Coordinates of C-alpha atoms and ligand atoms in Angstrom, one line a residue:
M1 CA -20.4 11.5 47.2
D2 CA -17.3 9.1 47.0
F3 CA -18.5 6.3 45.4
I4 CA -15.3 4.4 45.9
Q5 CA -15.5 4.8 49.7
E6 CA -19.4 3.3 49.6
I7 CA -18.8 0.5 47.5
A8 CA -15.8 -0.5 49.5
R9 CA -18.0 -0.1 52.5
A10 CA -20.7 -2.5 51.3
I11 CA -17.9 -5.0 50.1
S12 CA -16.5 -4.8 53.9
E13 CA -19.8 -5.7 55.2
V14 CA -19.9 -9.0 53.8
T15 CA -15.9 -9.8 53.9
D16 CA -13.3 -9.5 56.8
L17 CA -11.2 -7.0 54.6
D18 CA -10.5 -3.7 55.9
I19 CA -12.3 -0.8 53.7
N20 CA -9.1 0.9 53.4
D21 CA -7.4 -2.2 51.7
I22 CA -10.7 -2.2 49.8
V23 CA -10.3 1.2 48.7
Q24 CA -6.9 0.8 47.6
S25 CA -7.8 -2.1 45.7
I26 CA -10.5 -0.8 43.6
E27 CA -9.9 0.1 39.9
I28 CA -11.3 2.4 37.3
P29 CA -11.5 -0.4 34.4
K30 CA -11.5 -0.2 30.7
A31 CA -14.4 1.0 28.8
D32 CA -17.6 -1.3 28.7
M33 CA -16.2 -3.2 32.2
G34 CA -18.3 -0.8 34.2
D35 CA -17.2 2.5 36.2
Y36 CA -15.2 0.7 39.0
A37 CA -13.9 -2.9 39.6
F38 CA -12.8 -4.9 42.4
P39 CA -10.4 -7.8 41.4
C40 CA -10.6 -10.9 44.0
F41 CA -7.4 -12.5 43.2
R42 CA -5.7 -11.5 46.4
L43 CA -8.5 -13.1 48.5
A44 CA -7.9 -16.8 47.3
K45 CA -5.2 -17.3 49.6
T46 CA -7.2 -16.4 52.9
M47 CA -10.8 -17.4 51.7
R48 CA -9.3 -20.3 50.0
K49 CA -11.5 -20.6 47.1
A50 CA -10.7 -19.5 43.3
P51 CA -11.0 -15.8 42.8
P52 CA -13.9 -16.0 40.1
L53 CA -16.1 -18.1 42.9
I54 CA -15.3 -15.3 45.5
A55 CA -16.1 -12.6 43.2
A56 CA -19.5 -14.3 42.6
E57 CA -20.1 -14.6 46.4
I58 CA -19.4 -11.2 47.4
A59 CA -21.4 -9.7 44.4
E60 CA -24.3 -11.9 45.5
K61 CA -24.2 -11.3 49.2
M62 CA -23.6 -7.5 49.4
K63 CA -26.1 -4.9 49.4
K64 CA -26.5 -2.6 46.2
P65 CA -25.7 0.6 47.2
E66 CA -28.7 3.0 45.8
F67 CA -26.1 4.9 43.5
L68 CA -25.3 1.8 41.4
S69 CA -27.5 0.5 38.4
D70 CA -25.8 -3.0 38.3
I71 CA -23.2 -5.1 39.6
K72 CA -21.6 -8.0 37.4
V73 CA -19.1 -10.6 37.7
V74 CA -16.6 -11.2 35.0
N75 CA -14.2 -13.9 36.0
A76 CA -12.2 -12.6 39.1
Y77 CA -13.7 -9.2 38.9
I78 CA -16.8 -7.5 40.4
N79 CA -17.9 -4.9 38.1
F80 CA -19.9 -1.6 39.5
Y81 CA -21.9 0.4 37.0
V82 CA -23.1 3.7 38.4
D83 CA -26.5 5.0 37.9
K84 CA -25.7 8.0 35.3
T85 CA -28.2 10.2 36.9
V86 CA -27.1 9.8 40.1
F87 CA -23.1 10.2 39.2
V88 CA -23.8 13.2 37.2
K89 CA -25.8 15.1 39.7
S90 CA -23.3 14.3 42.5
V91 CA -20.5 15.7 40.3
L92 CA -22.1 18.7 38.8
D93 CA -23.9 19.7 41.9
E94 CA -20.6 19.7 43.8
V95 CA -18.6 21.5 41.2
N96 CA -21.1 24.3 40.6
K97 CA -21.1 24.9 44.4
K98 CA -17.4 25.0 44.8
G99 CA -16.2 26.0 41.4
G100 CA -12.6 25.4 40.7
K101 CA -12.0 24.4 44.3
Y102 CA -13.7 21.3 43.5
I103 CA -10.1 20.0 42.6
E104 CA -8.4 20.9 45.6
S105 CA -8.2 19.2 48.9
E106 CA -6.8 19.4 52.6
T107 CA -4.5 16.4 52.3
G108 CA -1.4 18.8 53.0
K109 CA -3.0 20.8 56.0
G110 CA -0.4 21.6 58.4
K111 CA 2.7 20.3 56.3
T112 CA 4.9 22.4 55.0
I113 CA 7.0 22.0 51.4
V114 CA 10.1 24.1 50.3
I115 CA 10.6 24.1 46.8
D116 CA 13.9 25.5 45.3
Y117 CA 13.4 26.1 41.5
S118 CA 14.2 28.5 38.8
S119 CA 17.8 29.4 40.7
P120 CA 19.5 30.9 37.6
N121 CA 23.1 31.8 37.9
I122 CA 23.8 35.6 38.1
A123 CA 25.6 37.1 35.0
K124 CA 24.7 34.4 32.9
P125 CA 21.5 34.7 30.8
F126 CA 18.3 33.4 31.5
H127 CA 18.3 30.7 28.9
I128 CA 15.8 28.1 27.8
G129 CA 17.6 25.4 29.9
H130 CA 16.3 27.3 32.9
L131 CA 12.8 27.1 31.4
R132 CA 12.3 23.6 32.9
S133 CA 13.2 24.3 36.5
T134 CA 11.2 27.4 36.2
A135 CA 8.1 25.7 34.6
I136 CA 8.2 22.7 36.9
G137 CA 8.8 24.3 40.0
N138 CA 6.4 26.9 39.6
S139 CA 3.7 24.2 39.0
L140 CA 4.4 22.1 41.8
N141 CA 4.2 24.8 43.9
R142 CA 0.6 25.5 42.9
I143 CA -0.1 21.7 42.8
Y144 CA 1.2 21.5 46.5
K145 CA -1.0 24.7 47.3
A146 CA -4.1 23.4 46.0
L147 CA -3.7 20.2 48.3
G148 CA -3.5 22.5 51.2
Y149 CA 0.1 22.7 51.9
N150 CA 2.0 25.4 53.3
V151 CA 4.4 26.0 50.4
V152 CA 7.9 28.1 50.2
G153 CA 8.9 28.9 46.8
I154 CA 12.8 29.4 46.7
N155 CA 15.0 31.0 44.1
H156 CA 18.2 29.7 45.1
L157 CA 20.2 32.4 43.0
G158 CA 23.7 31.4 41.9
D159 CA 25.0 34.5 42.9
W160 CA 28.4 33.4 44.3
G161 CA 31.2 31.5 43.3
T162 CA 33.8 31.3 40.6
Q163 CA 32.1 32.7 37.5
F164 CA 32.2 36.2 39.8
G165 CA 36.0 35.8 39.6
K166 CA 36.1 35.1 35.7
L167 CA 33.7 37.9 35.3
I168 CA 35.7 40.5 37.4
V169 CA 38.8 39.5 35.4
A170 CA 36.9 39.6 32.1
Y171 CA 35.5 42.9 32.9
K172 CA 38.8 44.8 33.6
K173 CA 40.3 43.2 30.7
W174 CA 37.4 43.7 28.1
G175 CA 34.7 45.2 29.6
D176 CA 33.4 48.4 28.9
K177 CA 30.9 50.2 31.3
E178 CA 28.7 52.0 28.9
A179 CA 28.2 48.9 26.9
V180 CA 27.1 46.9 29.8
E181 CA 24.8 49.8 30.9
K182 CA 23.1 49.5 27.8
D183 CA 23.0 45.8 26.8
D184 CA 23.2 44.7 30.3
I185 CA 23.2 40.7 30.4
K186 CA 24.1 40.3 27.1
E187 CA 27.4 42.3 27.2
L188 CA 28.2 40.6 30.3
S189 CA 27.7 37.2 28.8
K190 CA 29.7 38.1 25.8
I191 CA 32.7 38.8 28.2
Y192 CA 32.0 35.7 29.9
V193 CA 32.3 33.4 27.0
K194 CA 35.5 35.4 25.9
F195 CA 37.1 34.8 29.3
H196 CA 36.8 30.9 28.6
E197 CA 38.3 31.5 25.1
E198 CA 41.3 33.2 26.6
A199 CA 41.8 31.1 29.4
E200 CA 41.9 28.0 27.0
K201 CA 45.3 29.9 25.7
D202 CA 46.2 31.2 29.1
P203 CA 45.6 29.2 31.9
S204 CA 46.9 31.9 34.5
L205 CA 43.7 34.0 33.8
E206 CA 42.1 31.1 35.8
D207 CA 44.4 32.0 38.9
E208 CA 43.5 35.4 38.5
A209 CA 39.8 34.5 38.6
R210 CA 40.2 32.6 41.9
S211 CA 42.4 35.4 43.6
W212 CA 39.3 37.9 42.8
L213 CA 36.7 35.1 44.5
V214 CA 39.1 35.1 47.5
R215 CA 39.1 38.8 47.5
M216 CA 35.1 38.5 47.4
Q217 CA 35.2 36.3 50.2
E218 CA 37.5 38.7 52.3
G219 CA 35.3 41.5 51.8
D220 CA 37.2 43.7 49.5
E221 CA 35.3 46.6 48.7
E222 CA 36.3 46.9 44.8
A223 CA 35.4 43.0 44.3
L224 CA 31.9 43.2 46.1
S225 CA 30.8 46.5 44.4
L226 CA 31.5 45.1 40.8
W227 CA 29.8 41.5 42.3
K228 CA 26.8 43.6 43.8
W229 CA 26.5 45.6 40.2
F230 CA 26.3 42.3 38.1
C231 CA 23.7 41.1 40.4
D232 CA 21.5 44.0 40.1
I233 CA 22.0 43.8 36.3
S234 CA 21.0 40.2 36.2
M235 CA 18.0 40.6 39.0
K236 CA 16.6 42.9 36.3
E237 CA 16.6 40.6 33.2
F238 CA 15.3 37.9 35.7
N239 CA 12.4 40.0 37.1
R240 CA 11.3 40.9 33.6
I241 CA 11.0 37.0 32.7
Y242 CA 9.2 36.1 35.9
D243 CA 6.8 39.2 35.4
R244 CA 6.0 37.7 32.4
L245 CA 5.5 34.3 33.3
G246 CA 3.4 35.3 36.5
I247 CA 6.1 34.0 39.1
T248 CA 7.0 35.1 42.4
F249 CA 8.7 33.6 45.0
D250 CA 8.6 33.7 48.9
S251 CA 12.5 33.9 49.2
Y252 CA 15.4 34.9 47.1
A253 CA 18.0 33.7 49.4
G254 CA 20.5 32.7 46.8
E255 CA 24.2 31.4 47.6
S256 CA 25.8 34.4 48.9
F257 CA 23.3 34.4 51.7
Y258 CA 25.1 31.5 53.2
N259 CA 28.5 33.1 53.3
D260 CA 28.3 34.1 56.9
K261 CA 26.7 30.9 57.8
M262 CA 29.2 28.6 56.6
A263 CA 31.8 28.5 58.8
A264 CA 29.6 27.2 61.6
V265 CA 28.9 24.6 59.2
V266 CA 32.5 23.4 58.4
D267 CA 32.9 23.4 62.4
E268 CA 30.2 21.1 62.7
L269 CA 31.5 18.8 60.1
K270 CA 34.8 19.1 61.9
E271 CA 33.4 18.3 65.3
K272 CA 31.4 15.4 63.7
N273 CA 34.7 14.1 62.2
L274 CA 33.5 14.1 58.8
L275 CA 36.2 16.0 57.4
T276 CA 39.4 14.8 55.8
E277 CA 42.2 16.5 53.9
S278 CA 42.9 15.7 50.4
R279 CA 45.7 17.3 48.2
G280 CA 45.0 20.5 50.6
A281 CA 41.3 20.6 50.3
Q282 CA 38.7 19.4 52.8
I283 CA 36.2 16.6 51.7
V284 CA 34.0 14.3 53.1
D285 CA 34.9 10.8 51.9
L286 CA 32.0 8.9 50.6
E287 CA 34.0 6.0 49.0
K288 CA 31.9 3.6 51.2
Y289 CA 28.7 4.8 49.4
N290 CA 30.2 4.4 46.0
M291 CA 30.4 8.1 45.5
P292 CA 33.5 10.6 44.7
P293 CA 34.1 12.6 47.7
C294 CA 32.0 15.8 48.6
L295 CA 34.2 19.0 48.2
I296 CA 33.7 21.3 51.3
L297 CA 36.7 23.5 51.1
R298 CA 39.1 24.2 48.5
S299 CA 42.9 24.5 49.4
D300 CA 42.8 28.1 49.1
G301 CA 39.8 28.1 51.9
G302 CA 37.2 28.9 49.2
T303 CA 33.7 27.4 49.6
L304 CA 32.1 25.2 47.0
Y305 CA 28.4 24.6 45.6
P306 CA 27.9 21.9 48.0
T307 CA 29.3 23.7 51.0
R308 CA 26.3 26.3 50.0
D309 CA 23.6 23.5 49.7
I310 CA 24.5 22.0 52.8
S311 CA 24.1 25.4 54.8
A312 CA 21.2 26.2 52.7
A313 CA 19.6 23.0 53.8
I314 CA 20.1 23.3 57.3
Y315 CA 19.2 26.8 57.6
R316 CA 15.8 26.1 55.8
K317 CA 14.9 23.1 58.3
N318 CA 15.7 25.4 61.1
T319 CA 13.6 28.4 59.5
Y320 CA 10.6 26.6 57.9
D321 CA 10.8 23.3 59.8
F322 CA 9.9 21.7 56.4
D323 CA 8.1 18.0 56.1
K324 CA 9.8 18.0 52.4
C325 CA 12.6 20.3 50.5
I326 CA 12.3 19.6 46.8
Y327 CA 15.2 20.3 44.4
V328 CA 14.2 21.1 40.9
T329 CA 17.2 20.9 38.8
A330 CA 18.5 19.0 35.5
L331 CA 19.5 15.6 35.6
D332 CA 23.3 16.2 35.3
Q333 CA 22.9 17.2 38.8
N334 CA 22.1 13.9 40.2
L335 CA 25.3 13.2 41.7
H336 CA 26.0 16.5 43.4
F337 CA 22.4 16.0 45.3
A338 CA 23.1 12.5 46.2
Q339 CA 26.9 13.6 47.7
W340 CA 25.5 16.2 49.7
F341 CA 22.1 14.5 50.9
K342 CA 24.4 11.5 52.5
V343 CA 26.6 14.4 54.2
I344 CA 23.6 15.5 55.7
E345 CA 22.7 12.1 56.9
L346 CA 25.9 11.6 58.0
M347 CA 25.9 14.8 60.3
G348 CA 22.9 12.5 61.9
Y349 CA 20.0 14.6 60.6
D350 CA 16.9 12.2 60.2
W351 CA 15.4 14.8 58.0
A352 CA 18.0 14.0 55.2
K353 CA 15.3 11.4 54.0
D354 CA 12.9 14.4 53.4
L355 CA 15.2 16.2 50.9
V356 CA 14.2 15.2 47.6
H357 CA 15.8 15.9 44.1
T358 CA 13.2 16.5 41.3
P359 CA 15.5 16.0 38.2
F360 CA 14.4 16.7 34.5
G361 CA 15.7 16.1 31.1
L362 CA 17.2 18.4 28.5
V363 CA 15.8 21.2 26.2
S364 CA 17.4 21.2 22.9
L365 CA 16.5 22.9 19.7
G366 CA 17.0 19.6 17.8
D367 CA 20.8 19.9 17.7
G368 CA 22.0 19.4 21.0
K369 CA 22.4 21.0 24.5
L370 CA 22.4 24.4 25.0
S371 CA 25.5 25.8 26.5
T372 CA 26.4 29.1 28.0
R373 CA 30.2 28.6 27.5
K374 CA 30.4 28.2 24.0
G375 CA 28.2 31.1 23.5
H376 CA 25.3 29.3 21.6
V377 CA 22.7 30.3 24.0
V378 CA 19.2 30.7 23.5
L379 CA 17.9 33.4 25.4
M380 CA 14.6 32.9 27.4
E381 CA 13.2 36.6 26.6
D382 CA 13.9 35.8 22.7
I383 CA 12.1 32.5 22.8
L384 CA 9.0 34.1 24.5
N385 CA 9.1 37.0 21.9
M386 CA 9.0 34.6 19.0
S387 CA 6.3 32.5 20.6
V388 CA 4.0 35.7 21.1
E389 CA 4.6 36.8 17.7
K390 CA 3.6 33.6 16.1
T391 CA 0.7 33.5 17.9
K392 CA -0.4 36.7 17.1
K393 CA -0.1 35.8 13.3
I394 CA -2.3 32.7 14.5
I395 CA -5.1 34.7 16.1
E396 CA -5.1 37.5 13.2
E397 CA -6.1 34.7 10.9
K398 CA -8.5 32.9 13.4
N399 CA -9.9 35.7 14.9
P400 CA -8.9 39.1 13.5
N401 CA -12.0 40.8 15.2
L402 CA -11.0 39.7 18.8
E403 CA -10.5 42.6 21.5
D404 CA -7.2 42.9 23.5
K405 CA -5.1 40.6 20.8
E406 CA -2.0 41.6 22.3
R407 CA -2.8 40.4 25.9
V408 CA -4.3 37.2 24.8
A409 CA -1.5 36.5 22.4
E410 CA 1.1 37.0 25.2
E411 CA -1.3 34.5 27.2
V412 CA -1.4 32.0 24.7
G413 CA 2.2 32.4 23.3
I414 CA 3.7 31.9 26.8
G415 CA 1.4 29.3 27.8
A416 CA 2.1 27.2 24.7
I417 CA 5.9 27.0 26.0
I418 CA 4.8 26.3 29.6
F419 CA 2.4 23.7 28.8
D420 CA 4.7 22.0 26.2
D421 CA 7.2 21.6 28.7
L422 CA 4.7 20.2 31.5
F423 CA 3.3 17.9 29.2
N424 CA 5.7 14.9 29.4
S425 CA 7.1 13.1 32.2
R426 CA 10.0 15.4 33.4
I427 CA 12.8 13.0 32.7
K428 CA 12.3 13.1 29.2
N429 CA 14.4 15.2 26.8
V430 CA 12.3 18.1 25.2
V431 CA 13.1 19.2 21.6
F432 CA 11.5 22.7 21.3
D433 CA 9.5 22.8 18.3
F434 CA 6.8 25.9 18.0
D435 CA 4.7 24.1 15.2
R436 CA 4.1 21.5 17.8
M437 CA 3.3 23.8 20.8
L438 CA 1.2 26.4 19.0
N439 CA -0.8 23.8 17.5
F440 CA -4.6 24.7 18.3
D441 CA -5.8 21.2 17.7
G442 CA -3.0 19.4 19.3
E443 CA -2.3 18.1 22.9
T444 CA -1.3 21.7 23.8
G445 CA -1.5 24.8 25.8
P446 CA -3.7 26.7 23.1
Y447 CA -6.0 23.6 22.6
A448 CA -6.9 23.8 26.3
Q449 CA -7.0 27.6 26.5
Y450 CA -9.0 27.6 23.4
T451 CA -11.6 25.0 24.8
H452 CA -12.2 27.0 27.9
A453 CA -12.5 30.1 26.1
R454 CA -15.0 28.2 23.7
A455 CA -16.9 27.0 27.2
C456 CA -17.0 30.8 28.0
S457 CA -18.6 31.9 24.9
I458 CA -21.4 29.7 25.3
I459 CA -22.2 30.9 28.6
A460 CA -22.2 34.4 27.6
K461 CA -24.2 33.5 24.3
S462 CA -26.4 31.8 26.9
G463 CA -26.7 35.1 29.3
A464 CA -27.0 33.0 32.4
A465 CA -24.7 34.2 35.2
K466 CA -24.3 31.0 36.8
S467 CA -25.4 27.4 36.7
E468 CA -29.0 26.9 37.8
S469 CA -29.7 24.8 41.0
N470 CA -33.0 23.1 39.9
V471 CA -31.6 20.8 37.1
D472 CA -33.3 17.7 35.8
Y473 CA -29.8 15.6 35.4
S474 CA -31.8 12.8 33.8
L475 CA -31.5 14.9 30.8
L476 CA -27.5 14.0 30.7
S477 CA -27.9 10.4 30.2
D478 CA -26.1 10.4 26.9
E479 CA -22.6 9.0 26.9
A480 CA -20.8 12.1 26.3
S481 CA -22.1 14.1 29.1
F482 CA -21.7 11.2 31.5
N483 CA -17.9 11.2 30.3
V484 CA -17.4 14.6 30.8
C485 CA -18.5 14.3 34.6
K486 CA -16.2 11.0 34.8
V487 CA -13.0 12.9 33.7
I488 CA -14.2 15.9 36.2
K489 CA -14.6 13.5 38.7
E490 CA -10.9 11.8 38.8
F491 CA -9.1 15.2 38.6
P492 CA -9.0 15.5 42.4
E493 CA -7.1 11.8 42.4
K494 CA -4.9 13.0 39.5
L495 CA -3.9 16.3 41.5
E496 CA -2.8 13.8 44.3
E497 CA -0.9 11.5 42.1
A498 CA 1.0 14.6 40.4
A499 CA 2.1 15.6 44.0
D500 CA 3.0 12.4 45.0
K501 CA 5.3 11.7 41.9
N502 CA 6.1 15.5 41.8
E503 CA 5.0 15.3 38.2
P504 CA 2.7 18.1 36.8
Y505 CA 2.3 16.3 33.4
I506 CA -0.4 14.2 35.2
V507 CA -2.4 17.1 35.6
A508 CA -1.5 18.5 32.1
R509 CA -2.6 15.4 30.5
Q510 CA -5.9 15.4 32.8
I511 CA -7.0 18.8 31.3
I512 CA -6.4 17.4 27.5
E513 CA -8.7 14.6 28.7
L514 CA -11.4 17.0 29.8
C515 CA -11.1 19.3 26.9
K516 CA -11.5 16.0 24.4
A517 CA -14.5 14.8 26.5
F518 CA -16.0 18.3 26.2
N519 CA -15.2 18.9 22.7
K520 CA -17.0 15.5 21.8
F521 CA -20.0 16.8 24.2
Y522 CA -20.2 20.0 22.3
N523 CA -20.3 18.4 18.8
E524 CA -22.8 15.7 19.9
N525 CA -25.1 18.1 21.7
N526 CA -26.6 21.2 20.5
I527 CA -26.8 23.3 23.5
M528 CA -28.3 26.8 22.5
Q529 CA -31.0 25.2 20.2
S530 CA -32.4 22.6 22.7
E531 CA -35.4 23.0 24.6
D532 CA -35.2 25.0 28.1
A533 CA -34.6 21.9 30.8
T534 CA -32.1 20.4 28.5
K535 CA -30.4 23.5 27.7
K536 CA -30.2 24.3 31.4
A537 CA -28.8 20.7 32.2
R538 CA -26.4 21.0 29.3
L539 CA -25.3 24.4 30.5
S540 CA -24.5 23.2 33.6
I541 CA -21.7 21.0 32.2
V542 CA -20.4 23.9 30.2
F543 CA -20.1 26.1 33.6
A544 CA -18.5 23.1 35.2
V545 CA -15.8 22.5 32.7
R546 CA -15.1 26.2 32.5
D547 CA -14.2 26.5 36.2
I548 CA -12.3 23.2 36.2
L549 CA -10.3 24.1 33.2
K550 CA -9.5 27.4 34.6
A551 CA -8.3 25.8 37.8
G552 CA -6.5 23.2 36.2
L553 CA -4.4 25.6 33.9
D554 CA -3.7 27.7 37.0
L555 CA -2.2 24.9 38.5
L556 CA 0.3 24.7 35.5
G557 CA 1.0 28.6 35.5
L558 CA -1.2 29.2 32.4
K559 CA -3.6 32.0 32.0
A560 CA -7.1 31.2 30.8
P561 CA -8.2 33.9 28.5
E562 CA -12.2 34.3 28.0
Q563 CA -12.1 34.8 24.3
M564 CA -9.2 33.9 21.8
Ligands
LIG601 N1 22.1 27.6 39.9 C1 21.9 26.3 39.7 C2 22.3 26.1 38.1 O1 21.8 27.1 37.5 C3 20.8 25.7 40.2 C4 20.5 25.7 41.7 C5 19.8 24.6 42.2 N2 19.6 24.8 43.4 C6 20.2 24.3 44.5 N3 20.0 24.4 46.1 N4 21.4 23.9 44.3 O2 22.3 25.0 37.9

């Protein structure tokens, strides 16, 4: 039952207010002020009375819906108290019917969302800076899917551009085929770093690199075969990581995919009189909009990062007809996106408004930004391995007899990293700290997974296969049981909010709320030793929590092991 809707209906019957407006104004008050509250301040103008009087009048006139135990007026608020048994029954009946699908909805039915995320650059290592885009994008993908959207996940691989010219020069000068074959991406990134060191002393190397890029663009066989080789080597490493993270994409159309599509876009920009020449280059002047110009063609005819993004956006609109296209990248790309979004608008495409940049803050190890150029990179794979190793040690201490330790350590170790990344609002910088993320008692992935495993183990011990249908819910009238149901009931709204704001942390925090509520319930109520009817009732909470936690963790891209 939708309590808010029902309360709003009862209020609308005794006022001139629109039911949807009432729904919008109903709040969830702080402790002891009831379960829902309706503030009457806004009505003072039209009703020409003091808000507390209005509150009293509505409360007096309205017909109390059956599921309410009480209605009280406090100043300008009408506070509604839900009958606990009715509330608990309505939540648990539904969860036990739908399982984890309880939190899903069909809000997005018929709408398409494109999400561009992860998108690492080929021939550079997958470092922990890429972690954020990967984790956030993957979670948004799952969140939108749970809301019924058709989601297209795109890995816009950085597989074209100046870095290849540099890499070809570096490889021809200092590369060794065998070393690359053996140490793949590490060797490539080593010579890439060397290129930058050498180019500082000898700037002509940069010209050489540019001429190799031009050769690539002209279809030169040697240039292209080296390029292809570098791509294959990188993809092998990326796929190893995606497999471990459980991530797949619907499309891997990277920057090179647009090579044969950019000429038409450049022509279109010309036709629409948007291109101007500036020192030999072709640009779109954005001075009017207080931005530096958007670079479209270099003086040597080479295309640029924005050229490829503009082409990609037009291609995606034509191919997927998206309602929204979301780009998950670091905050330092803000200007890039603002510029080319503006170009799309100036081209006359009204869907420019549906392009959304979803930026995030930096990850650091506590000592500044991670960089590929200077060579202080922290490889993603090393980080995953470290976390899994540490988790193995913790499991060894906590539960030495656990079956399948390797798998659980992998699921918990990797889950810890992802959860930690998603626990705060995107824009906040993240300082990497294993002690924090692996704390089984903190607000962490392992804590949430552990709580889920606890629910699974209670169920296993009870011998029940599923929640029973004839439960006496009046046995769950204690505050702790009620509170678990309240947190579950809020979950679907939190999911909507997470999608509205593109913020997975809203889901992560709701998971922690549910874990806390459940652990309190577990500490206060003996489940196994209680008498039959009570045990049955309490178990119905355990089943519900198990299903909601599993579904919630899945929204963040975490596995939910049954034992830990
Ligand atoms: N490859 C870029 C990087 O590593 C991210 C690409 C993001 N997507 C896009 N369509 N520009 O910084």
